Amino acid sequence: TLAKLLFNELCAEYEYTCFVPRCTDMKNTKEIEDKVYSSMHHLGKQLTQGVEKWNPTDLRQQTLLLVLDDIDNGSHVAFLQDIVLKNDCANSRYIVTCRDRNILNSLDSRVFDVKFLNPESSTKLFMSYAFPYPIEPSPSLNKWVPKIVAKCDGLPLTLEVIGTYLKTKVRESIWMECLQALDEAKDVGRLDDKLWAQLRVSYDRLGSE
């Protein structure tokens, strides 16, 4: 999300721009190469001539803004290094998001660690989904808000999903049950596994329909 916001802010400053989401779905260089070249924009307009007619050397010495979201293997790194060489422009910018520090360390890059949300920001985000303006929580539910927020560990996706799930729930017992389930999820070790465990709290409580 932060990478997309940054891309939207900067793209007007570059001749060529490209944002590629979910690189983790592309397991080899050919897949990511095709995706990048088919998603390339020039002066705000998407190139339409197709991958087979597009020559990467067209990028040489042209300002390029390229964002690769969630890279996770060596082929992604190899592709990025190759396009940097072909572009050969000091004023270009390359932004990647990644969950593996070893991959980031293999690149000549600055690393920005995205922190978890603080309690104030977490509460604000949760409330925007659980009680969108002008709805206000009842006194009986208001006391559960800081407890639920604390169990979400500052993870934006968890706060959004749990807030959305609780949006229409007015019974205290449901909020208590949700808190207990989130508490159980805290015992999971790895961050990815913990996130899935937290998101399942709302999923497991869906009706069959």
Coordinates of N, CA and C in Angstrom, one line a residue:
T1 N 0.8 -1.2 0.0 CA 0.0 0.0 0.0 C 0.9 1.3 0.0
L2 N 1.9 1.3 0.8 CA 2.8 2.4 0.9 C 3.5 2.6 -0.5
A3 N 3.9 1.5 -1.1 CA 4.6 1.5 -2.4 C 3.7 2.1 -3.4
K4 N 2.4 1.7 -3.4 CA 1.5 2.2 -4.4 C 1.2 3.7 -4.2
L5 N 1.1 4.2 -3.0 CA 0.9 5.6 -2.7 C 2.1 6.4 -3.2
L6 N 3.3 5.9 -2.9 CA 4.6 6.5 -3.4 C 4.6 6.6 -4.9
F7 N 4.3 5.5 -5.5 CA 4.2 5.4 -7.0 C 3.3 6.5 -7.6
N8 N 2.1 6.6 -7.0 CA 1.1 7.5 -7.5 C 1.6 9.0 -7.3
E9 N 2.4 9.2 -6.3 CA 2.9 10.6 -6.0 C 4.0 10.9 -7.0
L10 N 4.8 9.9 -7.4 CA 6.0 10.2 -8.2 C 5.9 10.0 -9.7
C11 N 4.9 9.2 -10.1 CA 4.8 8.8 -11.5 C 4.8 9.9 -12.5
A12 N 4.3 11.1 -12.2 CA 4.3 12.2 -13.2 C 5.7 12.7 -13.5
E13 N 6.7 12.4 -12.7 CA 8.0 12.9 -12.8 C 8.9 12.0 -13.8
Y14 N 8.3 10.9 -14.2 CA 9.1 9.9 -15.0 C 8.5 9.7 -16.4
E15 N 9.4 9.4 -17.4 CA 8.9 9.1 -18.7 C 8.2 7.8 -18.8
Y16 N 8.9 6.8 -18.2 CA 8.3 5.4 -18.2 C 8.0 5.0 -16.7
T17 N 6.8 4.4 -16.5 CA 6.4 4.0 -15.2 C 5.8 2.6 -15.3
C18 N 6.0 1.8 -14.2 CA 5.4 0.5 -14.1 C 5.2 0.1 -12.7
F19 N 4.1 -0.4 -12.3 CA 3.8 -1.0 -11.0 C 3.4 -2.4 -11.2
V20 N 4.1 -3.4 -10.6 CA 3.8 -4.8 -10.7 C 3.4 -5.3 -9.3
P21 N 2.1 -5.6 -9.1 CA 1.7 -6.2 -7.8 C 2.0 -7.7 -7.7
R22 N 2.1 -8.2 -6.5 CA 2.1 -9.7 -6.3 C 3.2 -10.4 -7.1
C23 N 4.4 -10.0 -7.1 CA 5.5 -10.7 -7.8 C 5.6 -12.1 -7.4
T24 N 5.2 -12.3 -6.1 CA 5.4 -13.7 -5.6 C 4.6 -14.7 -6.4
D25 N 3.6 -14.3 -7.2 CA 2.9 -15.2 -8.0 C 3.7 -15.6 -9.3
M26 N 4.8 -14.9 -9.6 CA 5.6 -15.1 -10.8 C 6.9 -15.7 -10.4
K27 N 7.1 -17.0 -10.7 CA 8.2 -17.8 -10.2 C 9.4 -17.8 -11.1
N28 N 9.4 -17.2 -12.3 CA 10.6 -17.2 -13.1 C 10.8 -15.9 -13.8
T29 N 11.9 -15.7 -14.4 CA 12.3 -14.4 -15.0 C 11.3 -14.1 -16.1
K30 N 10.9 -15.1 -16.9 CA 10.1 -14.8 -18.1 C 8.7 -14.3 -17.7
E31 N 8.2 -14.9 -16.6 CA 6.8 -14.4 -16.2 C 6.9 -13.0 -15.7
I32 N 7.8 -12.6 -14.9 CA 7.9 -11.2 -14.4 C 8.3 -10.3 -15.5
E33 N 9.1 -10.7 -16.4 CA 9.5 -9.9 -17.6 C 8.3 -9.5 -18.4
D34 N 7.5 -10.6 -18.7 CA 6.3 -10.3 -19.5 C 5.3 -9.4 -18.8
K35 N 5.2 -9.6 -17.5 CA 4.3 -8.7 -16.7 C 4.7 -7.3 -16.7
V36 N 6.0 -7.1 -16.5 CA 6.5 -5.7 -16.5 C 6.4 -5.0 -17.9
Y37 N 6.7 -5.7 -18.9 CA 6.7 -5.1 -20.3 C 5.2 -4.9 -20.7
S38 N 4.3 -5.7 -20.3 CA 2.9 -5.5 -20.7 C 2.2 -4.5 -19.8
S39 N 2.8 -4.1 -18.7 CA 2.3 -3.1 -17.8 C 2.9 -1.7 -17.9
M40 N 3.9 -1.6 -18.8 CA 4.7 -0.4 -18.9 C 3.9 0.8 -19.5
H41 N 4.0 1.9 -18.8 CA 3.4 3.2 -19.3 C 4.4 4.2 -19.8
H42 N 4.1 4.9 -20.8 CA 5.0 6.0 -21.3 C 4.2 7.3 -21.2
L43 N 4.7 8.2 -20.4 CA 4.0 9.5 -20.2 C 2.6 9.3 -19.8
G44 N 2.3 8.4 -19.0 CA 1.0 8.2 -18.4 C 0.1 7.3 -19.3
K45 N 0.5 6.9 -20.4 CA -0.3 6.0 -21.3 C 0.3 4.6 -21.4
Q46 N -0.5 3.6 -21.3 CA 0.0 2.2 -21.4 C 0.4 1.9 -22.8
L47 N 1.6 1.3 -22.9 CA 2.1 0.9 -24.2 C 1.2 -0.3 -24.7
T48 N 0.9 -0.2 -25.9 CA -0.1 -1.2 -26.4 C 0.4 -2.1 -27.5
Q49 N 1.7 -2.0 -27.8 CA 2.2 -2.7 -28.9 C 2.4 -4.2 -28.6
G50 N 2.3 -4.6 -27.3 CA 2.5 -6.0 -26.9 C 3.9 -6.3 -26.6
V51 N 4.1 -7.3 -25.8 CA 5.4 -7.7 -25.3 C 6.3 -8.1 -26.4
E52 N 5.8 -8.8 -27.4 CA 6.7 -9.4 -28.5 C 7.2 -8.3 -29.4
K53 N 6.6 -7.1 -29.4 CA 7.0 -6.0 -30.2 C 7.8 -4.9 -29.5
W54 N 7.8 -5.1 -28.2 CA 8.4 -4.1 -27.3 C 9.9 -4.4 -27.0
N55 N 10.8 -3.4 -27.3 CA 12.2 -3.7 -27.1 C 12.7 -3.0 -25.8
P56 N 13.2 -3.8 -24.9 CA 13.6 -3.2 -23.6 C 14.7 -2.1 -23.8
T57 N 15.4 -2.2 -24.9 CA 16.4 -1.1 -25.1 C 15.8 0.3 -25.3
D58 N 14.4 0.3 -25.6 CA 13.7 1.6 -25.7 C 13.9 2.3 -24.4
L59 N 14.1 1.6 -23.3 CA 14.3 2.3 -22.0 C 15.6 3.0 -21.7
R60 N 16.6 2.7 -22.6 CA 17.9 3.2 -22.3 C 18.0 4.7 -22.2
Q61 N 18.5 5.1 -21.1 CA 18.7 6.5 -20.8 C 17.4 7.3 -20.7
Q62 N 16.3 6.6 -20.4 CA 15.0 7.2 -20.2 C 14.7 7.1 -18.7
T63 N 14.1 8.1 -18.1 CA 13.8 8.0 -16.7 C 12.7 7.0 -16.5
L64 N 12.9 6.1 -15.5 CA 12.0 5.0 -15.3 C 11.7 4.9 -13.8
L65 N 10.4 4.8 -13.5 CA 9.9 4.5 -12.1 C 9.3 3.1 -12.2
L66 N 10.0 2.1 -11.5 CA 9.5 0.7 -11.5 C 9.3 0.3 -10.1
V67 N 8.1 -0.3 -9.8 CA 7.8 -0.8 -8.5 C 7.5 -2.3 -8.6
L68 N 8.2 -3.1 -7.9 CA 8.0 -4.6 -7.9 C 7.5 -4.9 -6.5
D69 N 6.3 -5.4 -6.4 CA 5.7 -5.6 -5.1 C 5.9 -7.1 -4.7
D70 N 6.4 -7.3 -3.5 CA 6.5 -8.7 -2.9 C 7.4 -9.6 -3.7
I71 N 8.6 -9.2 -4.0 CA 9.6 -10.1 -4.6 C 10.0 -11.1 -3.6
D72 N 10.3 -12.3 -4.1 CA 10.6 -13.4 -3.1 C 11.6 -14.4 -3.6
N73 N 12.3 -14.2 -4.7 CA 13.2 -15.2 -5.2 C 14.3 -14.6 -6.1
G74 N 15.3 -15.4 -6.4 CA 16.5 -14.9 -7.1 C 16.1 -14.5 -8.5
S75 N 15.1 -15.1 -9.2 CA 14.8 -14.6 -10.5 C 14.3 -13.2 -10.5
H76 N 13.6 -12.8 -9.5 CA 13.1 -11.4 -9.4 C 14.3 -10.5 -9.3
V77 N 15.3 -10.9 -8.4 CA 16.5 -10.0 -8.3 C 17.2 -9.9 -9.6
A78 N 17.4 -11.1 -10.3 CA 18.1 -11.1 -11.6 C 17.4 -10.2 -12.6
F79 N 16.1 -10.2 -12.6 CA 15.4 -9.4 -13.6 C 15.6 -7.9 -13.3
L80 N 15.5 -7.6 -12.0 CA 15.7 -6.2 -11.6 C 17.1 -5.7 -12.0
Q81 N 18.1 -6.5 -11.7 CA 19.4 -6.1 -12.0 C 19.6 -5.9 -13.5
D82 N 19.0 -6.8 -14.3 CA 19.1 -6.7 -15.7 C 18.4 -5.5 -16.3
I83 N 17.2 -5.1 -15.8 CA 16.6 -3.9 -16.3 C 17.3 -2.6 -15.8
V84 N 18.0 -2.7 -14.7 CA 18.8 -1.5 -14.3 C 19.9 -1.3 -15.3
L85 N 20.5 -2.4 -15.7 CA 21.6 -2.3 -16.7 C 21.1 -1.8 -18.0
K86 N 19.9 -2.3 -18.5 CA 19.4 -1.9 -19.8 C 18.9 -0.4 -19.7
N87 N 18.4 0.0 -18.6 CA 17.9 1.4 -18.4 C 19.1 2.4 -18.4
D88 N 20.1 2.1 -17.6 CA 21.3 2.9 -17.5 C 21.0 4.4 -17.4
C89 N 20.1 4.7 -16.4 CA 19.8 6.1 -16.2 C 19.8 6.4 -14.7
A90 N 20.7 7.4 -14.4 CA 20.9 7.7 -12.9 C 19.7 8.3 -12.3
N91 N 18.8 8.8 -13.0 CA 17.6 9.5 -12.5 C 16.4 8.6 -12.4
S92 N 16.6 7.3 -12.7 CA 15.5 6.3 -12.6 C 15.4 5.9 -11.1
R93 N 14.3 5.3 -10.8 CA 14.1 4.9 -9.4 C 13.4 3.5 -9.4
Y94 N 13.9 2.6 -8.6 CA 13.4 1.3 -8.5 C 13.0 1.0 -7.0
I95 N 11.8 0.6 -6.8 CA 11.2 0.3 -5.5 C 10.7 -1.1 -5.4
V96 N 11.1 -1.8 -4.4 CA 10.6 -3.2 -4.2 C 10.1 -3.3 -2.8
T97 N 9.1 -4.2 -2.6 CA 8.7 -4.6 -1.3 C 9.0 -6.1 -1.2
C98 N 9.4 -6.5 0.0 CA 9.9 -7.8 0.2 C 9.8 -8.2 1.7
R99 N 9.6 -9.4 2.0 CA 9.6 -9.9 3.4 C 10.8 -10.7 3.8
D100 N 11.8 -10.8 2.9 CA 13.0 -11.5 3.1 C 14.2 -10.6 3.1
R101 N 14.8 -10.3 4.2 CA 15.9 -9.4 4.3 C 17.1 -9.8 3.5
N102 N 17.3 -11.2 3.4 CA 18.4 -11.7 2.6 C 18.4 -11.2 1.2
I103 N 17.1 -11.2 0.6 CA 17.0 -10.7 -0.8 C 17.3 -9.3 -0.9
L104 N 16.8 -8.5 0.1 CA 17.1 -7.0 0.1 C 18.6 -6.8 0.2
N105 N 19.2 -7.6 1.0 CA 20.7 -7.4 1.2 C 21.5 -7.7 0.0
S106 N 20.9 -8.5 -0.9 CA 21.6 -8.9 -2.2 C 21.5 -7.7 -3.2
L107 N 20.7 -6.7 -2.9 CA 20.6 -5.6 -3.8 C 21.3 -4.4 -3.3
D108 N 21.8 -3.6 -4.2 CA 22.4 -2.3 -3.7 C 21.3 -1.3 -3.5
S109 N 20.8 -1.4 -2.2 CA 19.6 -0.6 -2.0 C 19.6 0.0 -0.5
R110 N 18.7 0.9 -0.4 CA 18.3 1.4 1.0 C 17.1 0.6 1.4
V111 N 17.2 0.1 2.7 CA 16.0 -0.7 3.2 C 15.2 0.2 4.2
F112 N 13.9 0.3 4.0 CA 13.1 1.0 4.9 C 12.2 -0.1 5.6
D113 N 12.4 -0.2 6.9 CA 11.6 -1.1 7.7 C 10.2 -0.5 8.0
V114 N 9.2 -1.2 7.5 CA 7.8 -0.7 7.8 C 7.4 -1.2 9.2
K115 N 7.1 -0.2 10.1 CA 6.8 -0.5 11.5 C 5.3 -0.9 11.6
F116 N 5.0 -1.6 12.7 CA 3.6 -1.8 13.0 C 3.0 -0.5 13.5
L117 N 1.7 -0.4 13.4 CA 1.0 0.8 13.8 C 1.0 1.0 15.3
N118 N 1.1 2.2 15.8 CA 1.1 2.5 17.2 C -0.3 2.4 17.7
P119 N -0.5 2.3 19.0 CA -1.9 2.2 19.6 C -2.9 3.2 19.1
E120 N -2.5 4.5 19.0 CA -3.4 5.5 18.5 C -3.8 5.3 17.1
S121 N -2.8 5.0 16.2 CA -3.2 4.8 14.8 C -4.0 3.5 14.6
S122 N -3.6 2.5 15.4 CA -4.4 1.2 15.3 C -5.8 1.5 15.7
T123 N -6.1 2.2 16.7 CA -7.5 2.5 17.2 C -8.2 3.3 16.1
K124 N -7.6 4.3 15.5 CA -8.2 5.1 14.5 C -8.6 4.2 13.3
L125 N -7.7 3.3 12.9 CA -8.0 2.5 11.7 C -9.1 1.5 12.0
F126 N -9.0 0.9 13.2 CA -10.1 -0.1 13.6 C -11.4 0.6 13.7
M127 N -11.5 1.7 14.3 CA -12.8 2.4 14.4 C -13.4 2.9 13.1
S128 N -12.5 3.2 12.1 CA -13.0 3.6 10.8 C -13.8 2.5 10.1
Y129 N -13.5 1.2 10.5 CA -14.2 0.1 9.9 C -15.3 -0.4 10.8
A130 N -15.0 -0.5 12.1 CA -16.0 -1.0 13.0 C -17.2 0.0 13.2
F131 N -16.8 1.3 13.3 CA -17.8 2.3 13.5 C -17.6 3.5 12.6
P132 N -17.9 3.3 11.3 CA -17.7 4.4 10.4 C -18.6 5.6 10.7
Y133 N -18.1 6.8 10.5 CA -18.8 8.0 10.8 C -20.1 8.0 10.1
P134 N -21.2 8.3 10.8 CA -21.3 9.0 12.1 C -21.7 8.0 13.3
I135 N -21.5 6.7 13.0 CA -21.8 5.7 14.0 C -20.9 5.8 15.2
E136 N -21.4 5.7 16.4 CA -20.7 5.7 17.6 C -20.9 4.4 18.4
P137 N -19.9 3.8 19.0 CA -20.0 2.6 19.8 C -20.9 2.8 21.0
S138 N -21.6 1.8 21.4 CA -22.4 1.9 22.6 C -21.4 1.8 23.8
P139 N -21.8 2.3 25.0 CA -20.9 2.2 26.2 C -20.5 0.8 26.4
S140 N -21.4 -0.2 26.2 CA -21.1 -1.6 26.5 C -20.0 -2.1 25.5
L141 N -20.0 -1.6 24.3 CA -19.0 -2.1 23.3 C -17.7 -1.3 23.4
N142 N -17.8 -0.1 23.8 CA -16.7 0.9 23.8 C -15.5 0.3 24.7
K143 N -15.8 -0.4 25.8 CA -14.8 -0.9 26.6 C -14.0 -2.0 26.0
W144 N -14.6 -2.7 24.9 CA -13.9 -3.8 24.2 C -13.0 -3.3 23.2
V145 N -13.1 -2.1 22.7 CA -12.3 -1.5 21.6 C -10.8 -1.6 21.9
P146 N -10.3 -1.0 23.0 CA -8.9 -1.1 23.3 C -8.3 -2.5 23.4
K147 N -9.2 -3.4 23.9 CA -8.7 -4.8 24.1 C -8.6 -5.5 22.8
I148 N -9.6 -5.3 21.9 CA -9.5 -5.9 20.5 C -8.3 -5.3 19.8
V149 N -8.2 -4.0 19.8 CA -7.1 -3.3 19.1 C -5.7 -3.8 19.5
A150 N -5.6 -4.0 20.8 CA -4.3 -4.5 21.4 C -3.9 -5.9 20.8
K151 N -5.0 -6.7 20.7 CA -4.7 -8.1 20.2 C -4.4 -8.1 18.7
C152 N -4.7 -7.1 18.0 CA -4.4 -7.0 16.6 C -2.9 -6.7 16.3
D153 N -2.2 -6.4 17.3 CA -0.7 -6.2 17.2 C -0.2 -5.2 16.2
G154 N -1.1 -4.2 15.9 CA -0.6 -3.1 15.0 C -0.6 -3.5 13.6
L155 N -1.2 -4.7 13.2 CA -1.2 -5.1 11.8 C -2.4 -4.5 11.1
P156 N -2.1 -3.7 10.1 CA -3.3 -3.0 9.5 C -4.3 -3.9 8.9
L157 N -3.9 -5.0 8.2 CA -4.9 -5.9 7.6 C -5.8 -6.5 8.6
T158 N -5.2 -6.9 9.8 CA -6.0 -7.5 10.9 C -7.0 -6.5 11.4
L159 N -6.5 -5.3 11.6 CA -7.4 -4.3 12.1 C -8.6 -4.0 11.2
E160 N -8.3 -4.0 9.9 CA -9.3 -3.8 8.9 C -10.3 -4.9 8.9
V161 N -9.8 -6.1 8.8 CA -10.7 -7.3 8.7 C -11.6 -7.5 10.0
I162 N -10.9 -7.4 11.1 CA -11.7 -7.6 12.4 C -12.6 -6.4 12.6
G163 N -12.2 -5.2 12.2 CA -13.1 -4.1 12.4 C -14.4 -4.2 11.5
T164 N -14.1 -4.7 10.2 CA -15.2 -5.0 9.3 C -16.2 -6.0 9.8
Y165 N -15.6 -7.1 10.4 CA -16.4 -8.2 10.9 C -17.3 -7.8 12.1
L166 N -16.7 -6.9 12.9 CA -17.5 -6.5 14.1 C -18.4 -5.3 13.8
K167 N -18.4 -4.8 12.6 CA -19.2 -3.6 12.3 C -20.6 -3.7 12.7
T168 N -21.2 -4.8 12.4 CA -22.7 -5.0 12.6 C -23.0 -5.8 13.9
K169 N -22.0 -6.1 14.6 CA -22.2 -7.0 15.8 C -22.4 -6.1 17.0
V170 N -23.6 -6.2 17.6 CA -24.0 -5.3 18.8 C -24.0 -6.1 20.1
R171 N -23.9 -7.4 20.0 CA -23.9 -8.2 21.2 C -22.5 -8.3 21.8
E172 N -22.4 -8.1 23.1 CA -21.1 -8.1 23.8 C -20.5 -9.5 23.7
S173 N -21.3 -10.5 23.7 CA -20.8 -11.9 23.7 C -19.9 -12.2 22.4
I174 N -20.3 -11.6 21.3 CA -19.6 -11.8 20.1 C -18.2 -11.1 20.2
W175 N -18.2 -9.9 20.7 CA -16.9 -9.2 20.9 C -16.0 -10.0 21.9
M176 N -16.6 -10.5 22.9 CA -15.8 -11.3 23.9 C -15.2 -12.6 23.2
E177 N -16.0 -13.2 22.4 CA -15.6 -14.4 21.6 C -14.5 -14.1 20.7
C178 N -14.6 -12.9 20.0 CA -13.6 -12.5 19.1 C -12.3 -12.2 19.8
L179 N -12.4 -11.6 21.0 CA -11.2 -11.3 21.7 C -10.5 -12.6 22.2
Q180 N -11.2 -13.6 22.6 CA -10.6 -14.8 23.0 C -9.9 -15.5 21.8
A181 N -10.6 -15.4 20.6 CA -9.9 -16.1 19.4 C -8.7 -15.3 19.0
L182 N -8.6 -14.0 19.1 CA -7.4 -13.3 18.8 C -6.3 -13.6 19.8
D183 N -6.7 -13.8 21.1 CA -5.8 -14.1 22.1 C -5.1 -15.5 21.8
E184 N -5.9 -16.4 21.3 CA -5.3 -17.7 20.9 C -4.3 -17.6 19.8
A185 N -4.6 -16.7 18.9 CA -3.8 -16.4 17.7 C -2.4 -15.9 18.1
K186 N -2.3 -15.2 19.2 CA -1.1 -14.6 19.7 C 0.0 -15.7 20.0
D187 N -0.4 -16.9 20.2 CA 0.5 -18.0 20.6 C 1.2 -18.5 19.4
V188 N 0.8 -18.1 18.2 CA 1.4 -18.6 16.9 C 2.8 -17.9 16.8
G189 N 3.8 -18.6 16.3 CA 5.1 -18.1 16.3 C 5.4 -17.1 15.2
R190 N 5.4 -17.6 13.9 CA 5.8 -16.8 12.8 C 4.8 -15.8 12.5
L191 N 5.3 -14.6 12.0 CA 4.4 -13.5 11.7 C 3.3 -13.8 10.7
D192 N 3.7 -14.5 9.6 CA 2.8 -14.8 8.6 C 1.7 -15.7 9.1
D193 N 2.1 -16.7 9.9 CA 1.2 -17.7 10.5 C 0.2 -17.0 11.5
K194 N 0.8 -16.0 12.2 CA 0.0 -15.3 13.2 C -1.1 -14.4 12.5
L195 N -0.7 -13.8 11.4 CA -1.6 -13.0 10.6 C -2.8 -13.9 10.1
W196 N -2.4 -15.1 9.5 CA -3.5 -16.0 9.0 C -4.4 -16.4 10.2
A197 N -3.8 -16.7 11.3 CA -4.6 -17.1 12.5 C -5.6 -16.0 12.9
Q198 N -5.1 -14.7 12.9 CA -5.9 -13.6 13.2 C -7.1 -13.4 12.2
L199 N -6.7 -13.5 10.9 CA -7.8 -13.3 9.9 C -8.8 -14.4 9.9
R200 N -8.4 -15.6 10.4 CA -9.4 -16.7 10.4 C -10.5 -16.5 11.5
V201 N -10.2 -15.6 12.4 CA -11.2 -15.3 13.5 C -12.5 -14.9 12.8
S202 N -12.4 -14.0 11.8 CA -13.7 -13.6 11.2 C -14.2 -14.6 10.2
Y203 N -13.3 -15.3 9.5 CA -13.7 -16.3 8.5 C -14.4 -17.5 9.2
D204 N -13.9 -17.9 10.3 CA -14.5 -19.1 10.9 C -15.9 -18.8 11.4
R205 N -16.2 -17.6 11.6 CA -17.5 -17.2 12.1 C -18.5 -16.9 11.0
L206 N -18.2 -17.1 9.8 CA -19.1 -16.8 8.7 C -20.2 -17.9 8.6
G207 N -21.4 -17.5 8.3 CA -22.4 -18.5 8.1 C -22.1 -19.3 6.7
S208 N -22.8 -20.4 6.5 CA -22.6 -21.2 5.3 C -22.9 -20.4 4.0
E209 N -23.9 -19.5 4.1 CA -24.2 -18.7 2.9 C -23.2 -17.7 2.6

